[in-house]
mmCIF file of N, CA and C in Angstrom:
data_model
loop_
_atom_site.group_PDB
_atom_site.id
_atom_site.type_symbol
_atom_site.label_atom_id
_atom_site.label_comp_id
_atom_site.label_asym_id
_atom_site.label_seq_id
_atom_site.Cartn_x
_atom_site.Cartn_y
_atom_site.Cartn_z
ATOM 1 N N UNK A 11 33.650 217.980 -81.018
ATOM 2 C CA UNK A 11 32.992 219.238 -81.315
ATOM 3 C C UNK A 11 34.060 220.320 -81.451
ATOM 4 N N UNK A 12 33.753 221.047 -82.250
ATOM 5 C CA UNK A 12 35.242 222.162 -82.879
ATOM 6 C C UNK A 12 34.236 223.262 -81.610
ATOM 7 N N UNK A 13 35.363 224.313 -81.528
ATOM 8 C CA UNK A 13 35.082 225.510 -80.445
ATOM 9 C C UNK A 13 33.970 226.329 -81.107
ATOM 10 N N UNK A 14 34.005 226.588 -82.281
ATOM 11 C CA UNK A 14 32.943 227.449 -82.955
ATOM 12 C C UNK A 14 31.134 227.045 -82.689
ATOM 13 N N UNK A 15 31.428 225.661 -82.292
ATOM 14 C CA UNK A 15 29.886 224.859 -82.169
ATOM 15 C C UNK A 15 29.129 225.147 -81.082
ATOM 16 N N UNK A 16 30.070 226.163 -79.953
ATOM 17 C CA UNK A 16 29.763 225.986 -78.749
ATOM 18 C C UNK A 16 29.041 227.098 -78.258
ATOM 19 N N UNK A 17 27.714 227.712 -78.750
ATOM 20 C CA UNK A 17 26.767 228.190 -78.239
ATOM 21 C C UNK A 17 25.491 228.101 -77.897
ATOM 22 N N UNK A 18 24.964 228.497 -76.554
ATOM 23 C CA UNK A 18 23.886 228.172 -76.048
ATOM 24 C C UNK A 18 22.979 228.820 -76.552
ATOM 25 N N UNK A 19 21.685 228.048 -77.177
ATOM 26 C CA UNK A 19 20.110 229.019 -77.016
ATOM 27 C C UNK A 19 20.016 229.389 -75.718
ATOM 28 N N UNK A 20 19.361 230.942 -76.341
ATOM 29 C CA UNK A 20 19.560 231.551 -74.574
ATOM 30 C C UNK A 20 17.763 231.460 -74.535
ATOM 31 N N UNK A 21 16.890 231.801 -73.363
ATOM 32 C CA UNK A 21 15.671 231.447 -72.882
ATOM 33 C C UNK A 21 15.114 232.583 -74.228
ATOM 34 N N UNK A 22 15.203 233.558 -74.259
ATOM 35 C CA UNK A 22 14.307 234.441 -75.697
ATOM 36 C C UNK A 22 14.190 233.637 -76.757
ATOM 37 N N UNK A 23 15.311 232.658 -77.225
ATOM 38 C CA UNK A 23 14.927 232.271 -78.667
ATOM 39 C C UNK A 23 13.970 230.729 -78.268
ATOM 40 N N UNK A 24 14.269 229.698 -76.758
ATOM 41 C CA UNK A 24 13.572 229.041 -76.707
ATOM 42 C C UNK A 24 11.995 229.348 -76.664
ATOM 43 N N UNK A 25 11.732 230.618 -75.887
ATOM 44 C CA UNK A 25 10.039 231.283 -75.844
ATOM 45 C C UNK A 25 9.720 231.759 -77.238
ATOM 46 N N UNK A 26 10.483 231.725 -78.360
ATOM 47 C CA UNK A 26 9.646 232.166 -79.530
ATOM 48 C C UNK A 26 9.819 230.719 -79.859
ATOM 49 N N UNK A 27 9.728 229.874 -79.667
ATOM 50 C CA UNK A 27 9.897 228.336 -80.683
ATOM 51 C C UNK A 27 9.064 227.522 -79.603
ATOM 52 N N UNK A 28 8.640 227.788 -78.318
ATOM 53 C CA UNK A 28 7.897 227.206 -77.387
ATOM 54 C C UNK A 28 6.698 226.881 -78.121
ATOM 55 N N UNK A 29 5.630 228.096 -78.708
ATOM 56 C CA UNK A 29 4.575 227.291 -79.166
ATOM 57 C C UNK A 29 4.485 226.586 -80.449
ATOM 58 N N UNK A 30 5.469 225.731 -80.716
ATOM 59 C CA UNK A 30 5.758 224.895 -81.935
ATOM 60 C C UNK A 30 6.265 223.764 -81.659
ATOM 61 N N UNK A 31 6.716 223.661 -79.842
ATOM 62 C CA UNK A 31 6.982 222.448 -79.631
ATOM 63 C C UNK A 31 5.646 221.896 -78.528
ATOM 64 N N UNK A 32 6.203 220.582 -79.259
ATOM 65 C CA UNK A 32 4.899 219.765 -78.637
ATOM 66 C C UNK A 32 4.744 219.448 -77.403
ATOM 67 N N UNK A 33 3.864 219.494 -76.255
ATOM 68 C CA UNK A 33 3.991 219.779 -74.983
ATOM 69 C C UNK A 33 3.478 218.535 -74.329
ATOM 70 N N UNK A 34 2.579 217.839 -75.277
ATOM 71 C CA UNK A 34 2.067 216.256 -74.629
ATOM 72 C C UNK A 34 2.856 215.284 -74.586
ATOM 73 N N UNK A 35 4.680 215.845 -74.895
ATOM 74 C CA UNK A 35 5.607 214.551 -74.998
ATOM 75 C C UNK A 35 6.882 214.507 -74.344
ATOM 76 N N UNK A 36 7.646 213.974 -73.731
ATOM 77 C CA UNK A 36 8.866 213.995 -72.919
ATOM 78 C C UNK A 36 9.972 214.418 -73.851
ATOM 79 N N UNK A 37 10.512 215.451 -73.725
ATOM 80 C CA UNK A 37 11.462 216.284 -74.965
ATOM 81 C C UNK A 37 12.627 216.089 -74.008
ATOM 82 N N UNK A 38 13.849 215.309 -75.627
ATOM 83 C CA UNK A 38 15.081 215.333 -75.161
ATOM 84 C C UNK A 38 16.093 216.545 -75.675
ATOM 85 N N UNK A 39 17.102 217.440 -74.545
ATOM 86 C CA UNK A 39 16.962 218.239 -75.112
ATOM 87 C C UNK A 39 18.442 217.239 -75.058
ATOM 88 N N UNK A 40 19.212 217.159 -76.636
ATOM 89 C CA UNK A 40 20.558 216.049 -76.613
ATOM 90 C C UNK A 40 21.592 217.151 -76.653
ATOM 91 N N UNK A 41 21.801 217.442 -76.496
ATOM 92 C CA UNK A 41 23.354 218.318 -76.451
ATOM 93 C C UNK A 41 23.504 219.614 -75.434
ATOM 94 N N UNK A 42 23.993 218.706 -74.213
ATOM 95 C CA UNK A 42 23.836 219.211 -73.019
ATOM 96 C C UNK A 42 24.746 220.679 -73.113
ATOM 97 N N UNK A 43 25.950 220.851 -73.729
ATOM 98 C CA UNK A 43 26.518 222.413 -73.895
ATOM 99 C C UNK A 43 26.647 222.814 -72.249
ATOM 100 N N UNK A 44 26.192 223.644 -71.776
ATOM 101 C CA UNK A 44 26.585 224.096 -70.719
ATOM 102 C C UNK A 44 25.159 224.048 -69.461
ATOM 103 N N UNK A 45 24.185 223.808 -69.669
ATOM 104 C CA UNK A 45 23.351 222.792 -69.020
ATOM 105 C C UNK A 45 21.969 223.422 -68.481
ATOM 106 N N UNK A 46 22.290 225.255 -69.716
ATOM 107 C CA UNK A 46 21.041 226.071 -69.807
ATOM 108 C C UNK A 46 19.897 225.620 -70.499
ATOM 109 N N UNK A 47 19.844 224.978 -71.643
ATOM 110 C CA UNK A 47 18.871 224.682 -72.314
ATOM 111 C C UNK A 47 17.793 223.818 -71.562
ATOM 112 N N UNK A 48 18.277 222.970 -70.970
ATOM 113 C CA UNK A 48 17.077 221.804 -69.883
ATOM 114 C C UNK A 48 16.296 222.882 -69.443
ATOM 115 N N UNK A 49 17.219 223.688 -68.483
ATOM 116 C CA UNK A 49 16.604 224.344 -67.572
ATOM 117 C C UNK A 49 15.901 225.660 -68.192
ATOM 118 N N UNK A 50 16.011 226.297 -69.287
ATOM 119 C CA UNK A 50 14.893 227.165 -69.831
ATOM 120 C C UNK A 50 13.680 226.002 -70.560
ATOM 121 N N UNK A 51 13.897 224.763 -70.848
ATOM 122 C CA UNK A 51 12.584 224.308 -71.610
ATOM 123 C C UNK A 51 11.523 223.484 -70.113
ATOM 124 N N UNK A 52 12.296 223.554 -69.344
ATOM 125 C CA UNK A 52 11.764 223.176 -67.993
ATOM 126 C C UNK A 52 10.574 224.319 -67.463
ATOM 127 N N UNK A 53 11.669 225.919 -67.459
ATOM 128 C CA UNK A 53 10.871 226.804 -66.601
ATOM 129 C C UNK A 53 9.335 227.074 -68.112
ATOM 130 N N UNK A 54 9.471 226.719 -68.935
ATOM 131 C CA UNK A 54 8.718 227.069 -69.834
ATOM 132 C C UNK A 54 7.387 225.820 -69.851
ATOM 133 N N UNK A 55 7.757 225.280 -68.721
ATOM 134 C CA UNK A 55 6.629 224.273 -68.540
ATOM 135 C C UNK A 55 6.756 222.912 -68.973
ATOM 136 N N UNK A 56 7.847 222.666 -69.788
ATOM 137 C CA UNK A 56 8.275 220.974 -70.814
ATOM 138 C C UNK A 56 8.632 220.385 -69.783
ATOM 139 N N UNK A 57 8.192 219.013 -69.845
ATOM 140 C CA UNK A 57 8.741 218.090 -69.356
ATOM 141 C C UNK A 57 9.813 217.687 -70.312
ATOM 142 N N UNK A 58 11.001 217.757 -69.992
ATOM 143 C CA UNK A 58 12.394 217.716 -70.298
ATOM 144 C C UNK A 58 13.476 216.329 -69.797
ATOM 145 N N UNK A 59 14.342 215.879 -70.727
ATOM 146 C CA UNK A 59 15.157 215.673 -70.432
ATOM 147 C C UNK A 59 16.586 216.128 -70.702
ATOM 148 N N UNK A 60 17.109 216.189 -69.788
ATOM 149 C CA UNK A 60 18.630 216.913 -70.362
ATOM 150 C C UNK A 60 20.190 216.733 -69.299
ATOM 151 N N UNK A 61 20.526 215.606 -69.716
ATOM 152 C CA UNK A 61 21.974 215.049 -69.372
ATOM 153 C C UNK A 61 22.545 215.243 -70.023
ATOM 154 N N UNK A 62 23.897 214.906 -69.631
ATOM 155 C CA UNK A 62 25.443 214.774 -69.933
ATOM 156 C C UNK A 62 25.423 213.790 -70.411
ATOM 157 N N UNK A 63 24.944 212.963 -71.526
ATOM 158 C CA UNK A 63 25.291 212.078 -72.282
ATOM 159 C C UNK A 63 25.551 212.197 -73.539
ATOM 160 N N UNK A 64 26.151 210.782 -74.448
ATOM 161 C CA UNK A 64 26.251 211.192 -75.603
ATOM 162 C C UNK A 64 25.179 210.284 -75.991
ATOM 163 N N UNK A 65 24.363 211.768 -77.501
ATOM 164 C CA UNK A 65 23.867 211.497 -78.230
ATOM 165 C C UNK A 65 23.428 210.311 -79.377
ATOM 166 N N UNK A 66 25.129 209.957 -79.441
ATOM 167 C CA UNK A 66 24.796 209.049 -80.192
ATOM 168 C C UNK A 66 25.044 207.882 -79.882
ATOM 169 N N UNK A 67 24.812 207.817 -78.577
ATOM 170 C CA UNK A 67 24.713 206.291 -77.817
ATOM 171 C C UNK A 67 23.746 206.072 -77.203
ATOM 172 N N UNK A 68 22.557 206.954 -76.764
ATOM 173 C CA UNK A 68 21.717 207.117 -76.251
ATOM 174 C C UNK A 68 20.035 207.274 -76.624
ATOM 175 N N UNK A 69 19.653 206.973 -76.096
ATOM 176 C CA UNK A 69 17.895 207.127 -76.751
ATOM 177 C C UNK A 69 16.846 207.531 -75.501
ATOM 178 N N UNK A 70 16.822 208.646 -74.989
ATOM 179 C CA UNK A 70 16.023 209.676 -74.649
ATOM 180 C C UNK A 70 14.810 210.545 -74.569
ATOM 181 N N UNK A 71 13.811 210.562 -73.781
ATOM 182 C CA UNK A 71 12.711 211.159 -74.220
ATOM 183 C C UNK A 71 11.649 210.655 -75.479
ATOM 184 N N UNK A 72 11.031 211.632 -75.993
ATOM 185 C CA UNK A 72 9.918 211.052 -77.009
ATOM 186 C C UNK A 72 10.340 212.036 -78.525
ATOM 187 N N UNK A 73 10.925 212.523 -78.564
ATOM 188 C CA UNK A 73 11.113 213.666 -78.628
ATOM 189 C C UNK A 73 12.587 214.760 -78.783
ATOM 190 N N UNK A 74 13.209 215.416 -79.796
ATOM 191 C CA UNK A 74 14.301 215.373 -79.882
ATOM 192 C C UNK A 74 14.505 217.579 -80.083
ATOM 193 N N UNK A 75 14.729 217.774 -79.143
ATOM 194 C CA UNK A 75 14.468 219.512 -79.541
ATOM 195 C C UNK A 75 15.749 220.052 -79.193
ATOM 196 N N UNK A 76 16.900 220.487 -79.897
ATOM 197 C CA UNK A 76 18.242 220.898 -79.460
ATOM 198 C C UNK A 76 18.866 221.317 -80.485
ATOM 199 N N UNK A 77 19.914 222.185 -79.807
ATOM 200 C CA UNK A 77 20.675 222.983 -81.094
ATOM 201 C C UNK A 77 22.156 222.531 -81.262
ATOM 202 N N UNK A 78 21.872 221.326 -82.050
ATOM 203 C CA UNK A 78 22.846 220.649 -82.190
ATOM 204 C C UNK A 78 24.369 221.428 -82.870
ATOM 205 N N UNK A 79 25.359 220.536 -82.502
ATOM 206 C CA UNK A 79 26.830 221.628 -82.983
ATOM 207 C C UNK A 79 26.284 220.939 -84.857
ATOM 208 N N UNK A 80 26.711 222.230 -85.816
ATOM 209 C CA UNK A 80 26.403 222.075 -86.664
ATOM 210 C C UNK A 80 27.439 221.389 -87.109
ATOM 211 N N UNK A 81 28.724 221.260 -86.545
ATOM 212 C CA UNK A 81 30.113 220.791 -87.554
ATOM 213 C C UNK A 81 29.863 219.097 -87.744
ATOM 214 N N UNK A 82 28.540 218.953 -86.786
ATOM 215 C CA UNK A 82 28.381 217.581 -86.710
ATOM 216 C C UNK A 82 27.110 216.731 -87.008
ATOM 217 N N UNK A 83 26.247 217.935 -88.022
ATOM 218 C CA UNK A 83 24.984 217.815 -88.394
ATOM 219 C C UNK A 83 24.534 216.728 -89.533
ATOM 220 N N UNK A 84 26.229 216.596 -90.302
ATOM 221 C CA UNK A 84 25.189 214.683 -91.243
ATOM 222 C C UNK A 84 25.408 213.989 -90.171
ATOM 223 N N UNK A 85 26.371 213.682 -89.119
ATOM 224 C CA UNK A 85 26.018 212.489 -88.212
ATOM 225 C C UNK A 85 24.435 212.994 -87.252
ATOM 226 N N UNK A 86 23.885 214.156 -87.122
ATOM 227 C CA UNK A 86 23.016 214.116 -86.196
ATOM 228 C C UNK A 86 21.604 213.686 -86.774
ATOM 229 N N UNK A 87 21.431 214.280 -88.070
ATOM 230 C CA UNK A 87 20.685 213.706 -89.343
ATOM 231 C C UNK A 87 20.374 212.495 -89.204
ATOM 232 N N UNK A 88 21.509 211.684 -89.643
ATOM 233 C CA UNK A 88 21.907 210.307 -90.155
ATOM 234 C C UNK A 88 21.315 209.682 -88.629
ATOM 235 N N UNK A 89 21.276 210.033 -87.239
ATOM 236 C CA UNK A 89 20.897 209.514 -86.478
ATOM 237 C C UNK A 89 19.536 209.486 -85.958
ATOM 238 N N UNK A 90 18.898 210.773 -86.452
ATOM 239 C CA UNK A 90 17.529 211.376 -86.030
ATOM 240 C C UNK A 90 16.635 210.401 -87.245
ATOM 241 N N UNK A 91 17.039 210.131 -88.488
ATOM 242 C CA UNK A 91 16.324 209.111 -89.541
ATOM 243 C C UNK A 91 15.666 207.744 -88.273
#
């Protein structure tokens, strides 16, 4: 991940995108960053998952909701197919 990739959704932009995510399903949030995102889609009521793993070794939740580093968005694509 290049340094430019490295910002967190902060809890305001997750509460405007809350009622668009689906709430009947175990949401992975994959790109742990600094280890805010779990914990705002948590206090917002989601059942969440959100580790320190990598993405693209891993298969997680029901469900894929994260703000992936963009420098690395055809591999995240190419994996979400």
């Amino acid at each position: 991940m290049v340094k430019h990739d490295d910002y967190m959704t902060p809890f305001s932009a997750w509460e405007d995108v809350s009622a668009y995510i689906p709430r009947h399903l175990t949401l992975w949030e994959a790109f742990y960053g600094d280890g805010t995102a779990g914990a705002h889609l948590a206090e917002l009521g989601f059942d969440v998952i959100h580790e320190d793993v990598d993405f693209f070794e891993h298969d997680l939740g029901e469900c894929v909701v994260t703000n992936p580093p963009f420098s690395e968005l055809p591999r995240v694509l190419a994996r979400l197919r």
